[in-house]
C-alpha positions as a printed Julia matrix, in Angstrom:
459×3 Matrix{Float64}:
   0.0     0.0     0.0
   1.33    3.38   -0.99
  -0.46    6.52    0.14
   0.05   10.17   -0.6
  -1.81   13.4    -0.9
  -1.83   17.01    0.19
  -0.92   17.06    3.87
  -2.63   19.94    5.61
  -3.7    23.49    5.04
  -5.04   26.23    7.28
  -8.72   25.77    8.04
 -10.55   29.12    7.83
 -11.33   30.37   11.33
 -15.06   30.62   10.66
 -15.13   26.84   10.17
 -12.94   25.89   13.12
 -15.79   24.62   15.33
 -17.02   21.25   14.13
 -19.88   19.34   15.75
 -20.45   15.84   14.37
 -20.91   12.2    15.34
 -17.18   12.28   16.15
 -17.8    14.82   18.93
 -17.02   18.52   19.27
 -13.7    19.9    18.09
 -12.27   23.35   17.57
  -9.34   25.7    18.0
  -8.68   26.28   21.69
  -9.37   29.84   22.81
 -11.24   30.68   19.62
 -14.06   28.31   18.79
 -13.41   25.83   21.62
 -13.8    27.84   24.83
 -14.09   26.81   28.5
 -17.69   28.04   28.47
 -18.6    25.85   25.5
 -16.82   22.83   27.01
 -18.55   23.21   30.39
 -21.93   23.62   28.74
 -21.47   20.61   26.46
 -20.23   18.51   29.39
 -23.31   19.53   31.39
 -25.53   18.48   28.49
 -23.7    15.16   28.3
 -24.05   14.65   32.05
 -27.79   15.25   31.85
 -27.98   12.89   28.9
 -26.12   10.08   30.71
 -27.63   10.6    34.15
 -26.18   11.48   37.54
 -23.43    8.91   37.95
 -19.72    8.36   37.32
 -18.34    9.85   34.09
 -14.74    8.92   33.28
 -12.48   11.59   31.77
  -9.12   11.05   30.1
  -6.96   13.12   27.77
  -4.06   13.03   25.38
  -0.97   15.19   25.91
  -2.02   18.46   24.28
  -1.12   21.49   26.44
  -4.76   22.58   26.44
  -5.9    19.23   27.83
  -5.87   20.21   31.51
  -7.88   23.39   30.92
 -10.43   21.51   28.83
 -10.61   18.76   31.44
 -11.27   21.18   34.31
 -14.0    22.91   32.32
 -15.61   19.55   31.55
 -15.39   18.52   35.21
 -17.12   21.76   36.23
 -19.92   21.11   33.77
 -20.4    17.55   34.98
 -20.4    18.54   38.65
 -23.05   21.18   37.97
 -25.55   18.52   36.9
 -24.82   16.03   39.67
 -22.38   13.69   37.93
 -19.23   12.29   39.54
 -16.23   12.98   37.27
 -13.52   10.31   37.46
 -10.18   11.61   36.17
  -8.05    8.78   34.76
  -5.25   11.09   33.58
  -3.38   10.91   30.29
  -4.41    7.66   28.61
  -4.9     6.35   25.07
  -8.52    6.74   24.02
  -9.12    2.96   23.58
  -7.94    2.4    27.16
 -10.42    4.99   28.43
 -13.26    3.41   26.46
 -12.52   -0.06   27.83
 -12.41    1.3    31.4
 -15.81    2.98   30.97
 -17.3    -0.38   30.03
 -15.53   -2.48   32.66
 -16.29   -0.05   35.5
 -19.95    0.26   34.57
 -19.61    4.04   34.29
 -22.5     6.1    32.98
 -20.27    7.44   30.21
 -16.91    8.95   29.36
 -15.3    11.99   27.78
 -12.07   11.69   25.82
 -10.24   15.0    25.49
  -8.33   14.64   22.25
  -8.28   16.06   18.74
  -6.66   12.88   17.4
  -4.71   13.75   14.24
  -5.46   17.49   14.23
  -2.65   20.03   14.91
  -1.77   20.94   18.47
  -3.83   24.16   18.57
  -6.97   22.02   18.24
  -8.71   19.98   20.9
 -11.98   18.12   21.15
 -14.47   16.25   23.27
 -15.18   12.65   22.29
 -18.31   11.36   24.0
 -18.42    7.72   25.09
 -21.58    5.84   25.99
 -22.15    3.6    28.99
 -21.06    0.49   27.07
 -17.62    1.92   26.34
 -18.38    2.75   22.72
 -18.76    6.01   20.83
 -22.24    7.51   20.86
 -24.34    6.3    17.93
 -25.39    8.84   15.32
 -28.89    9.26   16.77
 -27.48    9.62   20.29
 -25.0    12.26   19.15
 -27.88   14.15   17.5
 -29.93   13.98   20.7
 -26.99   15.28   22.73
 -26.48   18.16   20.31
 -30.18   19.07   20.54
 -29.92   19.07   24.33
 -26.87   21.33   24.18
 -28.56   23.82   21.85
 -31.65   23.95   24.05
 -29.38   24.94   26.93
 -31.82   23.8    29.6
 -30.05   21.45   32.03
 -31.09   19.95   35.34
 -28.63   21.63   37.71
 -27.97   20.57   41.3
 -27.46   22.75   44.35
 -24.37   22.85   46.55
 -25.69   20.16   48.91
 -26.28   17.7    46.05
 -22.93   18.21   44.36
 -20.42   15.33   44.44
 -16.61   15.35   44.58
 -14.39   14.48   41.6
 -12.4    11.24   41.88
  -9.28    9.82   40.29
  -8.52    6.29   39.08
  -5.06    5.07   38.07
  -5.96    1.58   36.84
  -6.88    2.41   33.23
  -3.61    1.45   31.54
  -3.21   -1.86   33.36
  -6.82   -2.85   32.68
  -6.42   -2.17   28.99
  -3.02   -3.85   28.71
  -4.37   -7.03   30.32
  -7.46   -7.06   28.1
  -5.47   -6.79   24.87
  -2.83   -9.35   25.85
  -5.57  -11.82   26.85
  -6.71  -12.27   23.23
  -3.3   -13.23   21.78
  -0.77  -15.99   22.41
   1.41  -14.11   24.87
   3.89  -16.96   25.28
   4.65  -17.26   21.57
   5.22  -13.51   21.27
   7.45  -13.39   24.34
   9.49  -16.32   23.03
  10.5   -14.32   19.95
  11.99  -11.37   21.9
  11.08   -8.96   19.11
  13.03   -5.75   18.72
  10.38   -3.07   18.21
  10.89    0.62   17.42
   8.02    2.91   18.45
   7.15    6.52   17.67
   4.42    7.72   20.03
   4.52   11.36   18.83
   4.82   12.4    22.5
   1.12   11.6    22.66
  -1.02    9.48   24.94
   0.83    6.37   23.82
   3.96    7.69   25.51
   2.6     6.65   28.91
   1.46    3.2    27.78
   3.14    1.81   24.68
   6.69    1.02   25.89
   5.3    -0.82   28.95
   2.75   -2.64   26.8
   5.42   -3.94   24.42
   7.79   -4.89   27.25
   4.96   -6.89   28.81
   5.04   -8.92   25.59
   8.77   -9.56   25.96
   9.87   -7.02   23.35
  13.05   -4.99   23.33
  11.7    -1.48   22.86
  13.5     1.33   21.03
  11.66    4.49   22.04
  11.17    7.58   19.93
   9.05   10.6    20.92
   7.78    9.07   24.18
   7.83   12.15   26.43
   4.25   13.19   27.29
   5.49   16.57   28.59
   6.97   17.67   25.27
   5.02   18.99   22.25
   4.22   16.88   19.21
   7.5    16.59   17.25
   5.67   15.87   13.99
   2.21   16.0    12.58
   0.29   13.5    14.74
  -1.24   11.73   11.76
   1.08    8.72   11.17
   1.33    9.07    7.4
   4.48    7.85    5.62
   5.79   11.39    5.15
   5.42   12.08    8.89
   7.28    9.04   10.23
  10.58    9.19    8.34
  12.43    9.35   11.66
  10.95    6.02   12.7
  11.9     4.5     9.34
  15.5     5.6     9.91
  15.48    4.2    13.46
  14.26    0.81   12.25
  16.97    0.66    9.59
  19.72    1.87   11.91
  18.83   -0.46   14.79
  17.92   -3.6    12.89
  14.47   -3.66   14.49
  12.01   -6.36   13.48
   9.2    -3.84   13.05
   8.34   -0.21   13.71
   5.05    1.1    15.1
   3.85    4.72   14.85
   0.83    6.05   16.7
  -1.28    9.16   16.44
  -1.84   11.55   19.35
  -4.49    9.54   21.18
  -3.37    5.99   20.42
  -6.25    4.64   18.38
  -4.45    4.52   15.01
  -1.32    2.59   14.02
   1.08    2.74   11.1
   3.64   -0.02   10.5
   7.22    0.15    9.24
   8.79   -3.08    7.99
  12.25   -4.35    8.89
  13.69   -2.6     5.82
  12.57    0.78    7.12
   9.72    1.06    4.63
   6.31    2.4     5.75
   3.51    0.06    4.75
   0.76    2.7     4.78
  -2.09    2.81    7.28
  -4.42    0.66    5.18
  -1.99   -2.23    5.51
  -2.51   -2.16    9.29
  -6.17   -3.14    9.04
  -5.48   -5.6     6.22
  -2.75   -7.42    8.17
  -4.92   -7.6    11.29
  -7.86   -9.01    9.31
  -5.58  -11.49    7.51
  -4.27  -12.87   10.79
  -7.48  -12.84   12.84
  -9.69  -14.54   10.24
  -7.41  -17.58   10.23
  -8.72  -18.61   13.63
 -11.83  -16.42   14.03
 -13.75  -16.44   10.72
 -16.83  -14.28   10.5
 -18.22  -11.02    9.12
 -15.84   -8.09    8.6
 -16.9    -4.43    8.68
 -14.82   -1.56    7.31
 -15.62    1.92    6.09
 -16.16    2.83    2.47
 -12.66    4.35    2.12
 -10.79    1.23    3.24
  -8.57   -0.73    0.85
  -9.85   -3.57   -1.35
  -7.2    -5.75    0.27
  -9.74   -6.47    3.0
 -12.25   -7.81    0.46
  -9.6   -10.01   -1.14
  -8.56  -11.41    2.26
 -12.12  -12.06    3.42
 -12.9   -13.83    0.16
 -10.07  -16.3     0.86
 -11.81  -17.28    4.09
 -15.35  -17.15    2.73
 -16.27  -14.25    5.02
 -18.63  -11.39    4.11
 -17.48   -7.77    4.14
 -19.82   -4.9     4.98
 -18.96   -1.26    4.33
 -20.19    1.83    6.15
 -19.74    5.6     5.98
 -16.4     6.82    7.31
 -16.38    7.24   11.08
 -15.77    4.88   13.98
 -19.37    5.16   15.17
 -20.74    3.89   11.84
 -18.34    0.95   11.68
 -18.98   -0.09   15.28
 -22.75    0.15   14.93
 -22.7    -2.15   11.88
 -20.26   -4.53   13.6
 -22.62   -4.94   16.52
 -25.56   -5.5    14.18
 -23.9    -8.3    12.21
 -21.75   -9.63   15.07
 -18.56   -9.0    13.15
 -15.41  -10.75   14.3
 -13.14   -7.84   13.3
 -13.34   -4.52   11.52
 -11.79   -1.12   11.28
 -11.03    1.92    9.22
  -8.38    2.33    6.57
  -6.6     5.01    8.57
  -4.91    2.38   10.73
  -7.77    1.88   13.16
  -8.32   -1.82   13.96
 -11.52   -2.71   15.85
 -11.71   -6.03   17.7
 -14.94   -6.68   19.65
 -13.16   -9.41   21.63
 -11.39   -6.56   23.45
 -13.73   -3.59   22.99
 -15.56   -2.29   19.93
 -13.41    0.76   19.24
 -10.31    1.63   17.2
  -7.28    0.4    19.1
  -3.63    0.64   18.07
  -2.65   -1.79   20.85
  -4.88   -4.49   19.42
  -3.22   -3.86   16.05
   0.28   -4.17   17.55
  -0.6    -7.36   19.39
  -2.13   -9.02   16.32
   0.84   -8.11   14.11
   3.32   -9.45   16.67
   1.28  -12.64   17.08
   1.23  -13.1    13.3
   5.02  -12.69   13.15
   5.46  -15.17   15.99
   3.08  -17.76   14.56
   4.76  -18.24   11.18
   7.55  -17.07   11.9
   8.22  -14.59    9.07
   9.46  -11.07    8.5
   6.86   -8.32    8.31
   7.83   -7.63    4.67
   7.07  -11.25    3.75
   3.76  -11.14    5.59
   2.78   -8.02    3.66
   3.83   -9.59    0.35
   1.17  -12.28    0.79
  -1.56   -9.67    0.45
  -2.78   -8.21   -2.83
  -1.12   -5.01   -4.02
  -2.94   -1.75   -4.58
  -1.82    1.85   -4.58
  -4.01    4.33   -2.71
  -3.66    8.07   -3.27
  -5.51   10.8    -1.4
  -6.1    14.49   -1.86
  -8.47   17.12   -0.54
 -10.25   20.19   -1.8
 -11.05   23.13    0.46
 -14.53   24.44   -0.29
 -17.39   26.43    1.16
 -20.0    24.2     2.85
 -22.66   25.52    0.46
 -20.62   24.29   -2.52
 -20.29   20.67   -1.4
 -23.64   19.39   -2.71
 -23.2    21.0    -6.17
 -19.67   19.61   -6.44
 -20.83   16.1    -5.57
 -23.55   16.49   -8.19
 -20.84   17.31  -10.73
 -19.03   14.07   -9.89
 -22.22   12.04  -10.12
 -23.08   13.49  -13.51
 -19.6    12.89  -14.87
 -19.68    9.18  -14.06
 -23.21    8.29  -15.12
 -23.18    4.76  -16.49
 -20.49    3.62  -14.06
 -21.22    1.55  -10.96
 -21.86    4.17   -8.25
 -22.04    3.67   -4.5
 -23.56    6.33   -2.23
 -22.67    4.89    1.17
 -20.54    7.96    1.87
 -20.38   10.69   -0.74
 -19.93    9.19   -4.19
 -17.78    6.15   -4.88
 -17.15    5.12   -8.48
 -16.39    1.41   -8.84
 -14.55   -0.51  -11.53
 -13.4    -4.15  -11.5
 -10.08   -3.5    -9.75
 -10.06    0.19   -8.88
 -12.25    2.87   -7.34
 -12.57    6.6    -6.75
 -14.37    8.23   -3.83
 -15.31   11.87   -3.23
 -16.9    12.63    0.13
 -17.42   15.42    2.61
 -15.12   15.44    5.64
 -16.74   15.13    9.05
 -14.07   17.21   10.75
 -12.94   19.85    8.23
 -14.63   22.04    5.54
 -13.2    19.97    2.7
 -13.97   17.3     0.16
 -11.77   14.23    0.55
 -10.72   12.42   -2.6
  -9.43    8.85   -2.49
  -8.4     6.62   -5.38
  -7.16    3.03   -5.3
  -5.86    1.0    -8.23
  -3.28   -1.7    -9.01
  -0.7     0.92  -10.08
   0.2     4.43   -9.01
  -0.34    5.73  -12.55
  -3.92    4.45  -12.6
  -4.71    5.81   -9.14
  -3.2     9.2    -9.98
  -5.17    9.36  -13.22
  -8.39    8.83  -11.27
  -7.51   11.62   -8.83
  -6.46   14.01  -11.59
  -9.67   13.42  -13.49
 -11.79   14.05  -10.4
  -9.91   17.24   -9.5
 -10.37   18.48  -13.06
 -14.12   17.92  -12.77
 -14.27   19.7    -9.42
 -12.08   22.64  -10.5
 -13.36   23.7   -13.92
C-alpha cells in the first residue's frame, strides 16, 4: 500500500468549530472555549444521568484546561467525574465499560494540529455515541436547559489510576502471549509524545519485546504531525533501519491509530494495518468483517479467501462499530490504521493492532515484509479540496453526472467502482473539505483517477 496526498492546510477560522458524530472539536481559545466545554459537558451529564463519568486526555497542552472545564460542567448537573489522567482513548473506552460508568469523555483532537482539541463522548457500554445519540446530545446542548444541582447535592471528583493496566491485560488476553514473548522482538516505536507515551513502551515490554523508544515524552510537544502518514514518520523508518528492528510502530496523538514500518525501514501505509490484522485474525476467528467505504480492497480479497462477508459503512468509527454490533462482526476497522476487535472492545485500538501483528510474526515465523507480500497489491492516493459548505452538494452532483453509467455507491459521498479500482469523493466530518481517495493496481492508474476528479471539481 502506498499513500500520498496534500498534507494539511489552514482551516478558515469561521469553520474551526465542528460538531459531528465524532464529537465537538475546535481551536482552543477561539471556537473551543471553556464556556462551551462546560456547557457541552453539562448536556452530556444530563444525557447520561447522575453517575460516574470517566475523563481522560491526550498530551495536548490545552488538555488540563479543557478537562477542568468539563469537570465543572459535569459537577453542575450532579455527575461524579472520574479523572483517569493521560491515557490512550481505547484504554479509556474499555475502562468505561468495565467499570460500569454512565459514560466517558475523551479530550483529544486525534490527528489534528496541536492548537486544536476536542471532546469525544463515550456511551455507557464503552463505545462512541451512535449517530442518533449524538444528534440527541447536540439538541440538548442547543436547548441549553439542564437539570442543575445545588451545593448540597454536588459530588466530589475522583481519580482512578488503573486504566492502563486494565487495557493492557485485556489486549494481551486475546493473543498468544507466550509465543510472542518467546521471539523477543526488537520493536521501534514513535508515540509522537502523545497518549501512547505513557502506555506503549510498557505494553510492548509486557510482551517480551526490546523497545526502542522515539518521541515518548508526554510533557513535550508533538515533534511531527500527529497523523502517522508515511511522510510524517521518516524518523521512525530511519530508526528501524539503523537499529535492525524487526518492526516499527507509529501512533497518532491519542493511540487509536497505528502505522507499520517493515524491517527494511519502509512504511507500509495505514491501510496495511487493518489488512494485516484481518488477515491474521480470520485464520482462527472467521466471521463477518466491517470496514468503512474508504478502506482498501485488500480487506475484500482477504475475506474472500476465508469465505467471510465484508460490509462497508460511511467513514467514522461510530458507523463501523454500529454495523459490527448489528452483524456480530469478528473484526473490523477503518483504513486510517484503526483496527476494531470486539473481543477486546468495539473501538479503534492501536494496541490491538500491535498485538495481532506481533502474534502473526510469531506464529509463522516470518518477517513483516514477507507477511505483507502475501496480500494483494494496490496503490491508494488521497487528496483534498477546500470548499465552502454551500458548494459541497453542487460539487458532488458534478461528480455524479460525470460518471453516469459507471457503478456508483452512495454509502458515503460518491464512490465510483470498476473491477479492480475505485474513486471516492466525500465530505469530511471534521474539516470544511472534500476528501478524494483513489485506489488502483498501479500508481499511474490511481493518480489518473484523482487528476480526473480534480479536473471535474475545478473547472
